[in-house]
XYZ file of N, CA, C and O in Angstrom:
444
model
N 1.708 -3.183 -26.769
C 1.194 -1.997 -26.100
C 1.964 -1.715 -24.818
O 2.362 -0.640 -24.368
N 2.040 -2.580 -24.487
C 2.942 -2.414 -22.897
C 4.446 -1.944 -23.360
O 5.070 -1.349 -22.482
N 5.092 -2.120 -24.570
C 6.313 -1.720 -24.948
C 6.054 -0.572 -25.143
O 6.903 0.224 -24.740
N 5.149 -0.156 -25.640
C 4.639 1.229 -26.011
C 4.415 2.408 -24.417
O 4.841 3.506 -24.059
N 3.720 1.600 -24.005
C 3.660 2.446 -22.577
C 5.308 2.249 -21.727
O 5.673 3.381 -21.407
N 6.007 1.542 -21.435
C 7.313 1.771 -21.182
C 8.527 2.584 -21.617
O 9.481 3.138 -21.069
N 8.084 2.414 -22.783
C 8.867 3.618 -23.968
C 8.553 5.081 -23.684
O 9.289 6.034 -23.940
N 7.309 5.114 -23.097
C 6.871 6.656 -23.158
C 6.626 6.723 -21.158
O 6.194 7.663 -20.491
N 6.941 5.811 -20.848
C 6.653 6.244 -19.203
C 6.805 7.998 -18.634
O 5.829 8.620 -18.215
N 8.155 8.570 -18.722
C 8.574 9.728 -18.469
C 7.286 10.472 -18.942
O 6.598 11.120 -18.153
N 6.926 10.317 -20.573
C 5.857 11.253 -20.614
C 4.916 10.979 -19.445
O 4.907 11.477 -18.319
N 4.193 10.137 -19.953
C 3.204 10.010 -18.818
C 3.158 10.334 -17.331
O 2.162 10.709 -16.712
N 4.363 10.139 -16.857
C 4.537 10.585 -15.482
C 4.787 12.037 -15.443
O 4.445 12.635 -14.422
N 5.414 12.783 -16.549
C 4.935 14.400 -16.448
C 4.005 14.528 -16.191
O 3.685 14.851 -15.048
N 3.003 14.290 -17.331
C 1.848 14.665 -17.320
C 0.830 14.408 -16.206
O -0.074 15.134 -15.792
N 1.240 13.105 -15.807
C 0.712 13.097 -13.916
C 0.974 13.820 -13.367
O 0.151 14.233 -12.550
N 1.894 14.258 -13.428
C 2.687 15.712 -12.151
C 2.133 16.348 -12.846
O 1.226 15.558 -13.108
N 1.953 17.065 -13.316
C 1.762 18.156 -13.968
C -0.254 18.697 -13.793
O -0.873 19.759 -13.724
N -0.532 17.480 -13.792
C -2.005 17.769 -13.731
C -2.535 17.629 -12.589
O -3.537 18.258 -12.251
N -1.676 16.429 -11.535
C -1.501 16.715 -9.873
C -1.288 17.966 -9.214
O -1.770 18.154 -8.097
N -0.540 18.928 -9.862
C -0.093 20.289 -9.871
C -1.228 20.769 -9.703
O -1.659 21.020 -8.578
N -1.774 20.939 -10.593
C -2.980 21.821 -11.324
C -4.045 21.634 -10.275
O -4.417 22.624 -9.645
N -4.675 20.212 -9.985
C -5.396 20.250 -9.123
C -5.168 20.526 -8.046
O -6.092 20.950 -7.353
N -3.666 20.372 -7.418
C -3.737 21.316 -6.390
C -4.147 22.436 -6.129
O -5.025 22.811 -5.352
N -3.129 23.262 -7.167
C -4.009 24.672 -6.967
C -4.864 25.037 -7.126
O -5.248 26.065 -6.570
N -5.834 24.110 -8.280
C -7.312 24.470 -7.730
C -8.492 24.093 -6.636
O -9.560 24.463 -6.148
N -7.535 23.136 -6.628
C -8.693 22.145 -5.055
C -7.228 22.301 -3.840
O -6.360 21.428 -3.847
N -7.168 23.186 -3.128
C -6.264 23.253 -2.496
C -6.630 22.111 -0.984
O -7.755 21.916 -0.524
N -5.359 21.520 -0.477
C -6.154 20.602 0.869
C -6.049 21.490 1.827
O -5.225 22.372 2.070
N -7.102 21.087 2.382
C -7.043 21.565 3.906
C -6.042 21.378 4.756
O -5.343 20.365 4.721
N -5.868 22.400 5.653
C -4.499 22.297 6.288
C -4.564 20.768 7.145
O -5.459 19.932 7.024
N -3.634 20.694 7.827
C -3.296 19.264 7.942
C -3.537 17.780 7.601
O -3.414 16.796 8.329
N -3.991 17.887 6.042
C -4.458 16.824 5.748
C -3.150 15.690 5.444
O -2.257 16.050 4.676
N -3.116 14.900 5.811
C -1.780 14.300 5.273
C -2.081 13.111 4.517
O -1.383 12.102 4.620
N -3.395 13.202 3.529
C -3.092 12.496 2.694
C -3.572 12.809 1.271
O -3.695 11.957 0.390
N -3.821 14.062 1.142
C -3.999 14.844 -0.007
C -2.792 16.080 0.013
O -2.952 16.683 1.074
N -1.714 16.646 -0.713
C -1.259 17.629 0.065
C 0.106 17.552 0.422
O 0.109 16.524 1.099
N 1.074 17.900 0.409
C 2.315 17.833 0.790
C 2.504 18.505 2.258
O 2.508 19.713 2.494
N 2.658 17.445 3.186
C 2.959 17.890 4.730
C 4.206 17.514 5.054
O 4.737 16.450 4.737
N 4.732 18.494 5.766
C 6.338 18.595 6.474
C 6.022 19.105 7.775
O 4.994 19.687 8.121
N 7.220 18.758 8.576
C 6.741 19.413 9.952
C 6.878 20.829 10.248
O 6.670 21.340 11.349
N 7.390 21.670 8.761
C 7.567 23.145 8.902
C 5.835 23.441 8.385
O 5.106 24.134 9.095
N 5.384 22.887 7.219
C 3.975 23.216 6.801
C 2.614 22.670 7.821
O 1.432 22.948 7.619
N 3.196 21.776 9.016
C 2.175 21.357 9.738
C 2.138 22.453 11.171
O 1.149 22.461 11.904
N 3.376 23.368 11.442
C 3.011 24.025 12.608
C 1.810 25.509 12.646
O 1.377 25.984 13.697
N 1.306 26.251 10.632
C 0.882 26.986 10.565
C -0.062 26.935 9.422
O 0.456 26.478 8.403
N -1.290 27.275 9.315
C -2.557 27.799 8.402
C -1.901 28.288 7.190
O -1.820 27.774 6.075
N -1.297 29.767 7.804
C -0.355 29.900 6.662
C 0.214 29.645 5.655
O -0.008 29.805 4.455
N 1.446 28.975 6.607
C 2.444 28.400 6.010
C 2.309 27.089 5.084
O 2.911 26.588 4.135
N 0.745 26.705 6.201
C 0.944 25.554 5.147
C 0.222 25.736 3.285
O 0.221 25.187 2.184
N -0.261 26.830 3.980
C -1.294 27.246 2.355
C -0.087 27.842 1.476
O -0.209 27.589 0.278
N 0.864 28.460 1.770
C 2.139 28.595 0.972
C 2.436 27.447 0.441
O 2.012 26.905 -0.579
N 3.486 27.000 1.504
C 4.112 25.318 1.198
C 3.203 24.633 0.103
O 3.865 24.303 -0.881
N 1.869 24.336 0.020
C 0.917 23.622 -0.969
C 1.335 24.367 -2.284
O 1.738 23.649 -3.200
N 1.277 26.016 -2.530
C 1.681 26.437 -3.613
C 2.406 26.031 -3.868
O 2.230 25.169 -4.729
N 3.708 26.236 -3.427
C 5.459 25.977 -3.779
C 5.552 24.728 -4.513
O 5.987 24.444 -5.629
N 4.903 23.912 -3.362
C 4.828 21.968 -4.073
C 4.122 21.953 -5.253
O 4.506 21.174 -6.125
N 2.903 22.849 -5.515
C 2.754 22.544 -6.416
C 3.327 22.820 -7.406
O 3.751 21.913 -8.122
N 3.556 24.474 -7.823
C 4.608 24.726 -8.524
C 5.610 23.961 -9.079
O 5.587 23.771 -10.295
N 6.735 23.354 -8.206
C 7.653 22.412 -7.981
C 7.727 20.969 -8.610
O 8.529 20.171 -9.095
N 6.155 21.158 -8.247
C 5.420 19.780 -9.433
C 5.466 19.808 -10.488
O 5.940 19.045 -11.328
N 4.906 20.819 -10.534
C 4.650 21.519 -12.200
C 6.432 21.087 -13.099
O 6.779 20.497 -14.122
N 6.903 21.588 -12.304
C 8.465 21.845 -13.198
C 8.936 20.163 -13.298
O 9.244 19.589 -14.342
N 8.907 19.650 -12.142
C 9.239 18.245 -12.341
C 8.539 17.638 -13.045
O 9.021 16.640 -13.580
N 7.297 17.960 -13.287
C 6.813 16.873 -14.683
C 7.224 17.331 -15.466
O 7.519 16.537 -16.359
N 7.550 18.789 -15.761
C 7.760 18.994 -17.222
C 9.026 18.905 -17.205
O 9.547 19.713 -17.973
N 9.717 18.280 -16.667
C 11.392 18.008 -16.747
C 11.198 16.663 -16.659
O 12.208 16.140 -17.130
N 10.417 15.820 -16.295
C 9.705 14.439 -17.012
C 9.704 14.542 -18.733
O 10.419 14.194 -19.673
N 8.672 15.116 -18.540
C 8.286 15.397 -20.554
C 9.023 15.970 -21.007
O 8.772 15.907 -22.210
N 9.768 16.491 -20.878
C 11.022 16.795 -21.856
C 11.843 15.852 -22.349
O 12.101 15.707 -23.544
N 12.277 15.182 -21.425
C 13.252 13.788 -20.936
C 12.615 12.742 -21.680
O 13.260 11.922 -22.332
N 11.790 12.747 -21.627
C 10.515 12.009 -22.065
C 10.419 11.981 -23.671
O 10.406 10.872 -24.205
N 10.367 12.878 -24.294
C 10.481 13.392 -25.445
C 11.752 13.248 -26.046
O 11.796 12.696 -27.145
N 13.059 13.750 -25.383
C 14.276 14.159 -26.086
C 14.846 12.455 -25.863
O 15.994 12.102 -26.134
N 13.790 11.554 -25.326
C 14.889 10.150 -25.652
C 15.453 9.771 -26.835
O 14.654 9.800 -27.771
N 16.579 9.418 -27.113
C 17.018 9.336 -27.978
C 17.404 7.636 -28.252
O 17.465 7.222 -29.409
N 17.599 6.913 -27.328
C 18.071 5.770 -27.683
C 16.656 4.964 -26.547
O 16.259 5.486 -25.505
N 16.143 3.660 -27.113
C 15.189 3.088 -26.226
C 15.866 2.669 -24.900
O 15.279 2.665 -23.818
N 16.998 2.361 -25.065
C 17.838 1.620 -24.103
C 18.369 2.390 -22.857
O 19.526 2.170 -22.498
N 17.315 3.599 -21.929
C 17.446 4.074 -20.812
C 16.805 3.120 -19.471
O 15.608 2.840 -19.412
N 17.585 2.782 -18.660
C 17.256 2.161 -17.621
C 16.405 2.808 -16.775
O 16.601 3.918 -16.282
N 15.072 1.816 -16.543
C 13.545 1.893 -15.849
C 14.376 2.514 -14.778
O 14.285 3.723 -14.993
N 15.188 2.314 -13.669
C 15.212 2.518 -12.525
C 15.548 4.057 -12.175
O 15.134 4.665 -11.189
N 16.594 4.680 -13.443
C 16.903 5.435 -13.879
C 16.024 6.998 -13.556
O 16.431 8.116 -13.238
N 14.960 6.560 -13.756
C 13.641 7.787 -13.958
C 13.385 7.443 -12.497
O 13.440 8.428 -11.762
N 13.210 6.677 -12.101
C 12.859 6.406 -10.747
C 14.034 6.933 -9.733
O 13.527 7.098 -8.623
N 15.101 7.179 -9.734
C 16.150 7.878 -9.126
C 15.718 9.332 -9.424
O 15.255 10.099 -8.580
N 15.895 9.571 -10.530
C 15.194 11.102 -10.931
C 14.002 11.541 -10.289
O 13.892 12.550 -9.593
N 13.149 10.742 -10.560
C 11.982 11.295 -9.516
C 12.050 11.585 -8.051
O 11.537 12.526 -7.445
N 12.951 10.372 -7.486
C 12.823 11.019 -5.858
C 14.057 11.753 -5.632
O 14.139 12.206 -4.490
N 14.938 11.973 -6.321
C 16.068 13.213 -6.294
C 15.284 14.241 -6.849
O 15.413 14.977 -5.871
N 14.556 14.921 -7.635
C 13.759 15.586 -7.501
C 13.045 16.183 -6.104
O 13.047 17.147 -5.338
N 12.385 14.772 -6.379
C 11.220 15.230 -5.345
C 12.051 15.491 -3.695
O 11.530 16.157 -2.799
N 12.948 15.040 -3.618
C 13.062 15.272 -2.059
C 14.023 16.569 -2.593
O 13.896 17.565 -1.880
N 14.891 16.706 -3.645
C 15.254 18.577 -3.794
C 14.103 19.476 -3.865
O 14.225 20.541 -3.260
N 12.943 19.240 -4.526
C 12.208 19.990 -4.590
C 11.529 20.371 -2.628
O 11.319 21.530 -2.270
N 11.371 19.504 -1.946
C 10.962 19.313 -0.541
C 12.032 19.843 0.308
O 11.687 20.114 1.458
N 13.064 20.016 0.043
C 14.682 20.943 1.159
C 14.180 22.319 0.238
O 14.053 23.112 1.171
N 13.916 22.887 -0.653
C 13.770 23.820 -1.278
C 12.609 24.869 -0.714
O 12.591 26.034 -0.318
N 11.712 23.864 -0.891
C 10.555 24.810 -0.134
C 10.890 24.698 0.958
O 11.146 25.828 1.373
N 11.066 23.889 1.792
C 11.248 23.934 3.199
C 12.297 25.364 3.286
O 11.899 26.240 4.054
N 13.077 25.521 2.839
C 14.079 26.811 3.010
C 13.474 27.774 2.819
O 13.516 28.660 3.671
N 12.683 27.946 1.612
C 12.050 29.000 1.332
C 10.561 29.266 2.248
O 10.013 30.367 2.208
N 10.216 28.564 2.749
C 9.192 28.988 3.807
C 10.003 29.438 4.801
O 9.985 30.607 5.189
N 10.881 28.391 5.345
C 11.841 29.393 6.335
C 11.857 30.366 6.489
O 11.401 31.033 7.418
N 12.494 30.697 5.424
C 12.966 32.458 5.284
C 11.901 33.348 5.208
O 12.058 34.514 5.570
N 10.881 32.961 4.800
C 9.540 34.068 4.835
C 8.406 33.848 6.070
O 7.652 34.721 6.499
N 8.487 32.482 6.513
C 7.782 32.637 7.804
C 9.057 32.291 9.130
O 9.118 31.227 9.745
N 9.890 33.361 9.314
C 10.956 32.846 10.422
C 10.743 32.499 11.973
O 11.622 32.069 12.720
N 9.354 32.778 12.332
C 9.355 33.269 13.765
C 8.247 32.067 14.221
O 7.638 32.047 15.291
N 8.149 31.110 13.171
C 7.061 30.283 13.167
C 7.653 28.994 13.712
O 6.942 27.999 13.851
């Protein structure tokens, strides 16, 4: 069973993102919460901004799990290295985090 759950990790970790996503946008956090919530020091100076920024991340989420489960799916050989997905995830995640950060930029500039 544990070969079984290693084999399919990527899925599973989509589908974490993906449903982490979801509850964001429906249980959105309160602004400055920093431990529910994606906080940066551009999403911590505004109400706003930070209720944007929470969309974006989540969004952002959304796509990175399902670029998990795809990956996840289209394996083709068992023999992909664990650490592998784990590079992927935080190259992701910190592109996905310079991304929004830019894109709040540009729409809240004066903030």
């Amino acid at each position: 069973k544990l070969k079984l759950f290693i084999m399919n990790i990527e899925i599973i970790v989509g589908v974490f993102l993906m449903l982490s996503a979801t509850f964001t946008l429906t249980f959105p956090p309160k602004f400055g919460n920093v431990y529910y919530g994606v906080s940066t020091k551009w999403t911590l100076k505004d109400e706003t901004v930070w209720a944007a920024g929470q969309k974006l991340f989540a969004v952002s989420m959304s796509l990175i799990g399902l670029i998990f489960f795809i990956v996840g799916e289209l394996r083709i050989e068992e023999a992909s290295l664990p650490f592998s997905s784990i590079f992927l995830l935080i190259g992701l995640w910190t592109l996905s985090k310079y991304l929004v950060h830019k894109i709040l930029e540009r729409k809240y500039p004066g903030i």
